[in-house]
DNA sequence: ATCAAGATTACCT
DNA sequence: GGTAATCTTGATA
């Protein structure tokens, strides 16, 4: 694998916490109207299958979480709080139900389009740049991700993730997951230490 | 049929 | 630090 190659499906077909940590530093790419926007993944959370109380898959398959039970490498997008979308990468074998929530991205390419989508203007301040993709719903708004992208395959051309070298373990912080009320003791949130684009320290 | 909760964000004091 | 916004879904009856 080199820096210009898409992650192969096998990358996603591993134990979910390993994949979550491994996704840090990788490049998330979205094609909108033939234009590319992209950024580095700097914060994620792991949600396991039926054994994780905080996971959407915990109570089994429903119409909402059906995509989570597909095989590795699909995009699971859900709607929450009446106004927000969040994007996850499906992990593991078909029927397992694990996913990695993308929580923060450091913008790289197409910043004016990301800014237009989120703030309805193309030129933003440094402060607004740090606020552009520092949260799961902010990412979806900036990258134009909603119901229509639920279930798409990351091996296609609309949304995909590019290889980048592994972030060393010494540079990865591990904390409790944000915004959940069950399994609050598990340290399954991972982010790149000292990266200013994460949602919270 | 009804209802509470939600993997969040923005704005307020 | 507190909370309103906003609506779909899944559980219960």
Coordinates of N, CA and C (backbone and C1' of nucleotides) in Angstrom, one line a residue, chain A residues 62 64 79 81-83 147, chain C residues 5-11:
Chain A
X62 N -32.4 -3.7 13.1 CA -33.6 -3.0 12.9 C -33.5 -2.3 11.6
X64 N -33.3 0.8 11.1 CA -32.3 1.9 11.2 C -30.8 1.4 11.1
X79 N -29.3 9.2 11.7 CA -29.8 10.6 12.0 C -30.1 10.6 13.5
X81 N -31.0 13.3 17.2 CA -31.4 14.5 17.8 C -32.2 15.4 16.9
X82 N -32.9 14.7 15.9 CA -33.8 15.5 15.1 C -33.1 16.4 14.1
X83 N -31.8 16.4 14.0 CA -31.1 17.3 13.1 C -29.7 17.0 12.7
X147 N -28.7 10.8 4.7 CA -29.3 9.5 4.4 C -28.9 8.9 3.1
Chain C
dA5 P -36.6 26.0 21.9 O5' -35.8 25.3 20.6 C5' -34.8 26.0 20.0 C4' -34.2 25.1 18.9 C3' -35.2 24.3 18.2 O3' -34.9 24.4 16.8 C1' -33.6 22.9 19.0
dT6 P -36.1 24.3 15.7 O5' -36.1 22.7 15.5 C5' -35.0 22.1 14.8 C4' -35.2 20.6 14.8 C3' -36.6 20.2 14.4 O3' -36.6 19.2 13.4 C1' -35.9 19.1 16.4
dC7 P -38.0 19.1 12.6 O5' -38.1 17.5 12.4 C5' -37.0 16.7 12.0 C4' -37.2 15.3 12.6 C3' -38.6 14.8 12.5 O3' -38.6 13.4 12.2 C1' -37.8 14.6 14.6
dT8 P -38.9 13.0 10.7 O5' -38.1 11.6 10.6 C5' -36.7 11.6 10.9 C4' -36.3 10.4 11.7 C3' -37.1 9.1 11.5 O3' -36.2 8.1 11.2 C1' -37.0 9.6 13.8
dT9 P -36.7 6.7 10.7 O5' -36.5 5.8 12.0 C5' -35.3 5.9 12.7 C4' -35.4 5.3 14.1 C3' -36.1 3.9 14.1 O3' -35.2 3.0 14.7 C1' -37.0 5.3 15.7
dG10 P -35.3 1.5 14.5 O5' -35.7 1.0 15.9 C5' -35.0 1.5 17.0 C4' -35.7 1.2 18.3 C3' -36.3 -0.2 18.4 O3' -36.1 -0.7 19.7 C1' -38.0 1.5 18.7
dA11 P -36.6 -2.1 20.1 O5' -37.5 -1.8 21.4 C5' -37.0 -0.8 22.3 C4' -38.2 -0.4 23.2 C3' -39.0 -1.6 23.7 O3' -39.3 -1.5 25.1 C1' -40.4 0.0 22.6

